[in-house]
Each structure stands twice: as structure tokens, then as C-alpha cells.
Amino acid sequence: MPAPPAPPLPPGDAPAPDPAPAPAPSAAPAEEEDGRVFLVPRRWWREAQEGAAIEAPGVPYAAVSAGPTSYGMKVLSMFISDQAFTLRRADDLLAQPPDASPAGRSYALLAADLFARARDWHIQSGTSRGKKLSLTDEGSVNIYPVMLRVSVTRDTNALTVKIGKKDNSVENFKRANKILTADSEPVHIWDFSGRTTYILMNEWNRMPQEPRSSDQEMPLEIHIYDLSEPMPNGADGKKDELALTMGTSALSNGCFMDMDLDSSSGKSKQVGSGLTGLDNLGNTCFMNSAVQCLAHTSKLVDYFLGDYYKEINPHNPLGMKGELAYAFGDLLRKLWATDRTPVTPRLFKAKLARFAPQFSGFNQHDSQELLAFLLDGLHEDLNRVKCKPYSEAKDSDGRPDEEVADEYWGNHLARNDSIIVDICQGQYKSTLVCPICKKVSVTFDPFMYLSLPLPSTTMRTMTITVFSTDGTAGPSPYTVSVPKSGDTKILIDALTDACSLRNGERLLVAEVYNSAIIRYLDDPTEVISLIRDGDRLVAYRFPKDSEDAPVVVFRNQRMESSLSSFGRKSWKAFGTPLMSSLPDTITGSTIRDLFLKVMTPFRVPKDDISDANQTIGETSIAAETAEIDMTDASECTSINNNSLEDETMVEDAMEFYLINEKFPEQRMKIEMDQPVALKNLQKRLHVAVCWQDNGLEQYDFSSLETLPEIYKAVLFARRPQDTCSLYACLEAFIKEEPLGPEDMWYCPGCKEHRQASKKLDLWRLPEILIIHLKRFSYSRFIKNKLETFVDFPIHDLDLSKYISSRSQQISHHYRLYAISNHYGSMGGGHYTAYVYHEGKQGWYDFDDRHVGPISEDSIKTSAGYVLFYRRIQNDRLDTETVIDSDCT
């Protein structure tokens, strides 16, 4: 059977000599190929030289390893450090006959023009010999770039070549070492590109007196053309038995679908099973995972195996002139060819990097970000609308939702009409409510996929220490869970329940830093997202009827020496500030009594002080005997005056000063018998309590000096794995929440930006529903990945109760058919894909080039990242969408 006809080339591309795509390296743009250098097997190059009569002189070199000498150290060094080898001229090879085969491995270094001529000769030679070039010929050849660092040893004119781990991806580093390491057998490299001669001439032309560092190296990028046989794909490596020719139908994902006839022969196209892997070009597993999921979406397979190029829109300014669609269509056809040899997606990645530079290079990326760009790019390249009409979005203004939704959807389709819109786009309802004027705004917006938050990402755990203001209880920390997007009112309400606040009490929340209150959280609308995990919050319990009464803030101070003051002692604040309500009349003794009252929970019992000083008290038996011999009258006098002495000790242990809140160094001593006045309706009186050493011993300040943080992250601590259902994620998605301070909404009623509440509802669902689980979270300081296990339905995802529109008669039940998985941490990790194959009636694991079966019980993991669902039709006679009963 003939291979499927290749689509017409985009404008500006030269026609290929064969209907099948030419092998790599056509991925590189023409303007870049002139400077490229290719390393190829010498035998392959010699055959082309003789067959095409290519005359090009070469310079032979022998490669000698410059690393460790022992075998064990060589193997270890290959994986943990840069590799280096020395190239020395091997002119004795020039004397050998052309057809001689020297021992060891032999390679040729070719410029781009020589490589292109040799490649073209091999293609034409294969065609003339009757060799049939399949769609996956490129997949049987691996081409990968390797960055080398070349330096010259001037005395011997030898070249030292280094393969750096930092310059290359892990896979390319290992591949280059395997090819170029000259340990077990000799390695010879013939330079037909002139690059080594250029490097040597450059060194010879340098003046000897010019300074030169030992690590000065010249970068040289080569493209290794590896003709080694690929590993078999799947368990047995055989061709798939499901490569069928079925008249006017073909197999997509193992199920029947429409297929055009070859117009030239009237014969049907031959389509494989789709169980074909993708080579990893260097950290491209994210791309392979997303592509495999799309490549097993039956409607897309049907479309791109047909005459999709007829719908290319090269004039769309938002598109990529059809180049992305051509590249994806070509890649998809290779994946569905009868040859199951792994495909090298170099051309497709080159197109991606051209239009989305963030995907260039060999860094790891997000499969969902690639998927979003790819779907949007394919839509614009295939948009059937050539001239987009202008349409102005109107507010609902009380009109029925059905009318407004249809109006928005019609405006959207008037500007966007493609296969992507047909099967992947839905619509949701967005409701905004102004918190001031209660203005309601309803809009209906399209979506390509649903990004669902994990429930653990919507809540935040916060620890706050609660203090009493009347001395009845000591400080107690309480941990509460509140929405991340919540406000101060929500936080205080949760804390009220946690500490069992009485009806006649209220809480005043403040932030403490460096033993001082730096701000009060008295605005109920302030968002708590501004509070960092490392902050420390306290809450003071006040009587509710004292809300307008002034309060006193006590700050403890003691004498300390510091390096900044050259050892001299000065007053330093310590511990957590304490607060209390003030009466109408205030004197120095009132301040002292209020402070002693709030300090009651921290007072050390007298017995404990005596025990602590017991050793000091037992200095001599003689002194102790003298105390026993004291008279009874003296003992009675001492007992009666105990309380008076304690009070006197406390008074002598501390002094009180009025201080300025902003400038605490400004102070005025408070006299016990003098009144204290509040100035200018002052609400807070700030008092510094300066402690003497003998007074510090009478109180335990440990609970005041160890205030817990809002959230203390423990490094390397293993937490129990969070678990939730996909329905819980949907509930979190549609839950009403206030907008963040950076997303303020301009209210048309107030004519101002407001922090409105927002609620999303699903209105219109697509045939292919893509669900993105938001596992990655970003903050100012950390990036984190959530390993939450999401229990998602496989056979029946029922979204009926989540649809606001009740007028639609289509099914809202979905079946899972593909998963994009991410394993590992956020900075790296690995992507794979699970795909359900209808023809095989089972799931398959696509791990780059390796494809193998996997049980359905194994597909639910905490690595599930992007889920692909297909609608289950109510009418089983509907053959446009495949369901289980349609496959035989």
C-alpha cells in the first residue's frame, strides 16, 4: 500500500525529492545550516564520496583519552566529571589504500554542504535500489548537538577536546562519551570541514608574548549523526498487528474513523497502531508527554491524517503561517505510520523554539505550558476565519443567562473556528459582585482547559499566640486553617472558635517583630496573603465593652551589653509586649498594678526560688545553726511581714517609663504618686518596664521570648500524603472567593477598583475535556510541588451537577483516555504519558521512546498532572465520537 501523501510544503520551502519527509537534519533553518558541523561514520561518508564523486581532502587524527588510566576510574569519571581526549595527527593513515579498514572506530567531521550532498546521495541511492522510504526514516537516525571545548598544546600541535557536563544535556553527554571515548579500541577522526586547521592556524597566528590563560578554550558545536540501530519499541519490538487497510475506514486509537482515499490510486491509506515512542532530544520528555496525549485524541488523528492542509491559514497575524500545524501534522503521521521505530521530533521542536523561544535549548519545561501554547498555535494556524469581525462584549444587565451565554459564544465563534475550537473549547460563567454597591457583573468566557486547584493549595495553616489582658491565663498558641485568599475577618473568626472566646470578649490581633508591635490587624478587609510564614502574630483578649477605651502596651527591657556599644551596657527590649485596658483615672501606681496583674501567669512560686537558691543558702553549717537559734519573737515578726517584703522586692525590681511608640529612646520616668495623662485622644499608652537583675529571677519569661512563627516549615520532614478527589478540586474551582489585591475589579457602579468576590460556573463543556491539576505553587521565596494524590474517575466523570446551563441536551459524562504524568521535584523531574488504546483494550505507558502496557490499577498516582477526558455520547449510534461499545 502507498504511504499517505505528504501535505504541500509551506511557502518558501523547497520540495523534497520523495513524497516522504527527508531525514534529519532538516529541522534547522537553512540560514543556520551553513555553519553547522556534523560528525558521521567514516564508512557512510566514504560510500557517498565514491558514489557522488565528492572530492574533499581530509586530515586524520587519532583520539587518545586524557582521563584516568584505570578501567574503574574511567567508568566512574564518565558519569561524574567532564571528559577530555587529545587529538594527534595520524598521517600514517593517509598512506593506506582508500578501501582499507583500520582497526577501531572511524568518523568524519563534515561541513554542512558536504553532509547535505552525502545525505542526498544516500537517499537517491536507496530509492534507485528500490528501497521504500517510510514516514519514519528520520526516526531511525539520531542527530543530537554536542558542545565541545577545544584548546591547542602549542609545543606538540595537539588538540585537547573537552566534553562538559554543564554544556550538554545528560543524555547527549553520555552519548558523546560512548562514541568518542577511546578506551577499548582506537578512535580516528577525519576532519573534512577544515575546523581543526582553522583552530590550529588561529593559535599559530597568536603572538608568543600574548597572555594566555590555561583554561582558554574555543567552543565548537558538532552534530553527531548516529546511525546505530534503535532499540525495539514495546515488549517484543515487532510491527503492530493492527496496521490495517480497511477500504474507506482506518484505525485511530484502535477505533474506526473516516479516512480519505488516495486520489492518485483510489487505494486507502495504511495506518499503524500509534504505539510509537518519541526520542528524548535532551530534557524534552515534557514535550513527548504532551504530544503523545494529543496524538491519541481520535478526532485530531482523524483530522491530521486527512487533508488538514486545506484549512491552513497562512495569513493569520496571530498564527505561525501554518508552520506549526505542518510540523505537528507531519509528526503525528509519523507516530501513526506502520513502522513503529521511535520518532525523533527534531523538526517539531525546532518550530516550537522558533515561535516560542522559551522552549528552546535543553532545559526542562512544563508539559501543561507547552500544551497550552501548542493548542493555541494550532488553532490560529488552522483558523477558518480569514477576516475576524469586531464584536463588543455587553454586560448582562439582567438578561437571561442563556441569552447572554449564546451571544458571547456566537461572538467567539465569529472570530475563532477551527478543529481545536470544535473539540477542545468550552465556556464558563464568571460572576463578579462589588462588596460596596453590590453591583453584579456576569460574563461568559471560553476555555481550552480547566486549571483546577488542589484543595490543599486553597487553605493555609496559621499559628497565632493568644494572650489574656487580665492576668487570668498564660499565652496559648492556636493553629487555624483559613483560605489563602481570605481576609483578616475570616482569620479572627477562625481564631475566635479555636480559643473558645466568650461572648463578652473580643480579639485584637497584632504583628510582633524584634520585641515590639509593628502593626495592628484592625482592618477586617485586609487580605492575609500579605502575611508571610515567618511572621509572628499575637492576639490579645479584651472585654468587648472596652472597645473604645484606651489601652496600655508594656515593653520589657533589661540591661545588656553589645558589640556595637563596645561592651557598654544599655537598655534592650526583650520578650513579647503585653497589653491591658486602662481605667478613667491613671496614676503611676495604676500602671504598676496593671502590669503586675498581667504578669501573674509568669510569676515563679517562692518555693521554686528557694529551691534554686538552696545551694547558696547552705554556705556554712555555722550560719545555719545561728539562724535556728533565733528567738521565737523574731520568727513571728518575719512571718507577719512576708507579704510586705515581697511587695517591696517587686517595687524595687522594676522602674516604669513613658516612651514614644515611634521613638522608644525618648522616655520619661513614671512616679508612683503622680497622675498620668493621655494626650490628644491617645488610644494607646506605651510603657517601658526596666527590670533589675533581682526582679528577673522572680518571673519566667521563656514563653514570652519563644513566640512561634505563622508556619514553620521543617526541612526533609516526611508528611503524610494528602488525598483528595477530582470532584473536590472542582468544588474548589467553582467556590466563590474574593479577588486578590493585584486583581482589583473596576466596578461600573462605584466607578472605582474594588476587591470584588468572584465565582466561576461551568456552562458549556467541550467534547475533549482537558483538566490541569495545579501541582506547582510559586511564592516570593519558594517554589513548591504538591504531591497530593488526586482520585480521578476513569470510566465515568459525571459533571452534570456542575453545569449551570440546564437547556443543553448533550451528555456531561466523560471517560479518561490519557494522562500526562510528572515525577520528581519542581526543578527537574521526568514526564511520561499513559494512554488507553481502544484496539488493544488496555492502557500503555509512553516513556519517551519506550512504550509498554500498564495495568489500569496502576495509572492512578500522585504524578497525574494533566488529564484528558472524552465525552460519552448518549446516542450510541453517533459514530463521530468513539466509545467503548464502538470498538471491536
PDB file of C-alpha atoms in Angstrom, residues 7-15 30-31 309 312-316 320-326 351 354-355 381:
ATOM      1  CA  PRO A   7       0.945  17.692   2.606  1.00  0.00           C
ATOM      2  CA  PRO A   8       2.119  20.576   0.446  1.00  0.00           C
ATOM      3  CA  LEU A   9       5.137  22.366   1.797  1.00  0.00           C
ATOM      4  CA  PRO A  10       4.659  25.839   3.261  1.00  0.00           C
ATOM      5  CA  PRO A  11       5.651  28.729   1.056  1.00  0.00           C
ATOM      6  CA  GLY A  12       9.367  29.187   0.868  1.00  0.00           C
ATOM      7  CA  ASP A  13      10.301  25.524   1.479  1.00  0.00           C
ATOM      8  CA  ALA A  14      11.950  23.566  -1.299  1.00  0.00           C
ATOM      9  CA  PRO A  15      10.189  20.390  -2.479  1.00  0.00           C
ATOM     10  CA  ALA A  30      18.528  26.972   6.049  1.00  0.00           C
ATOM     11  CA  GLU A  31      20.309  30.064   7.186  1.00  0.00           C
ATOM     12  CA  TYR A 309      -3.514  21.375   4.960  1.00  0.00           C
ATOM     13  CA  ILE A 312      -4.091  26.179   6.803  1.00  0.00           C
ATOM     14  CA  ASN A 313      -4.459  29.927   7.348  1.00  0.00           C
ATOM     15  CA  PRO A 314      -1.059  31.387   6.400  1.00  0.00           C
ATOM     16  CA  HIS A 315      -2.282  34.991   6.608  1.00  0.00           C
ATOM     17  CA  ASN A 316      -3.479  34.946  10.217  1.00  0.00           C
ATOM     18  CA  MET A 320       2.651  30.971  12.627  1.00  0.00           C
ATOM     19  CA  LYS A 321       1.940  30.964   8.892  1.00  0.00           C
ATOM     20  CA  GLY A 322       0.888  27.321   9.148  1.00  0.00           C
ATOM     21  CA  GLU A 323       4.393  26.105  10.017  1.00  0.00           C
ATOM     22  CA  LEU A 324       3.414  24.793  13.447  1.00  0.00           C
ATOM     23  CA  ALA A 325       0.432  22.932  12.009  1.00  0.00           C
ATOM     24  CA  TYR A 326       2.596  21.410   9.262  1.00  0.00           C
ATOM     25  CA  LYS A 351       9.422  25.013  15.062  1.00  0.00           C
ATOM     26  CA  ARG A 354      11.265  29.394  16.650  1.00  0.00           C
ATOM     27  CA  PHE A 355       7.827  30.641  17.646  1.00  0.00           C
ATOM     28  CA  ASP A 381      -2.771  28.185  12.130  1.00  0.00           C
TER      29      ASP A 381
END
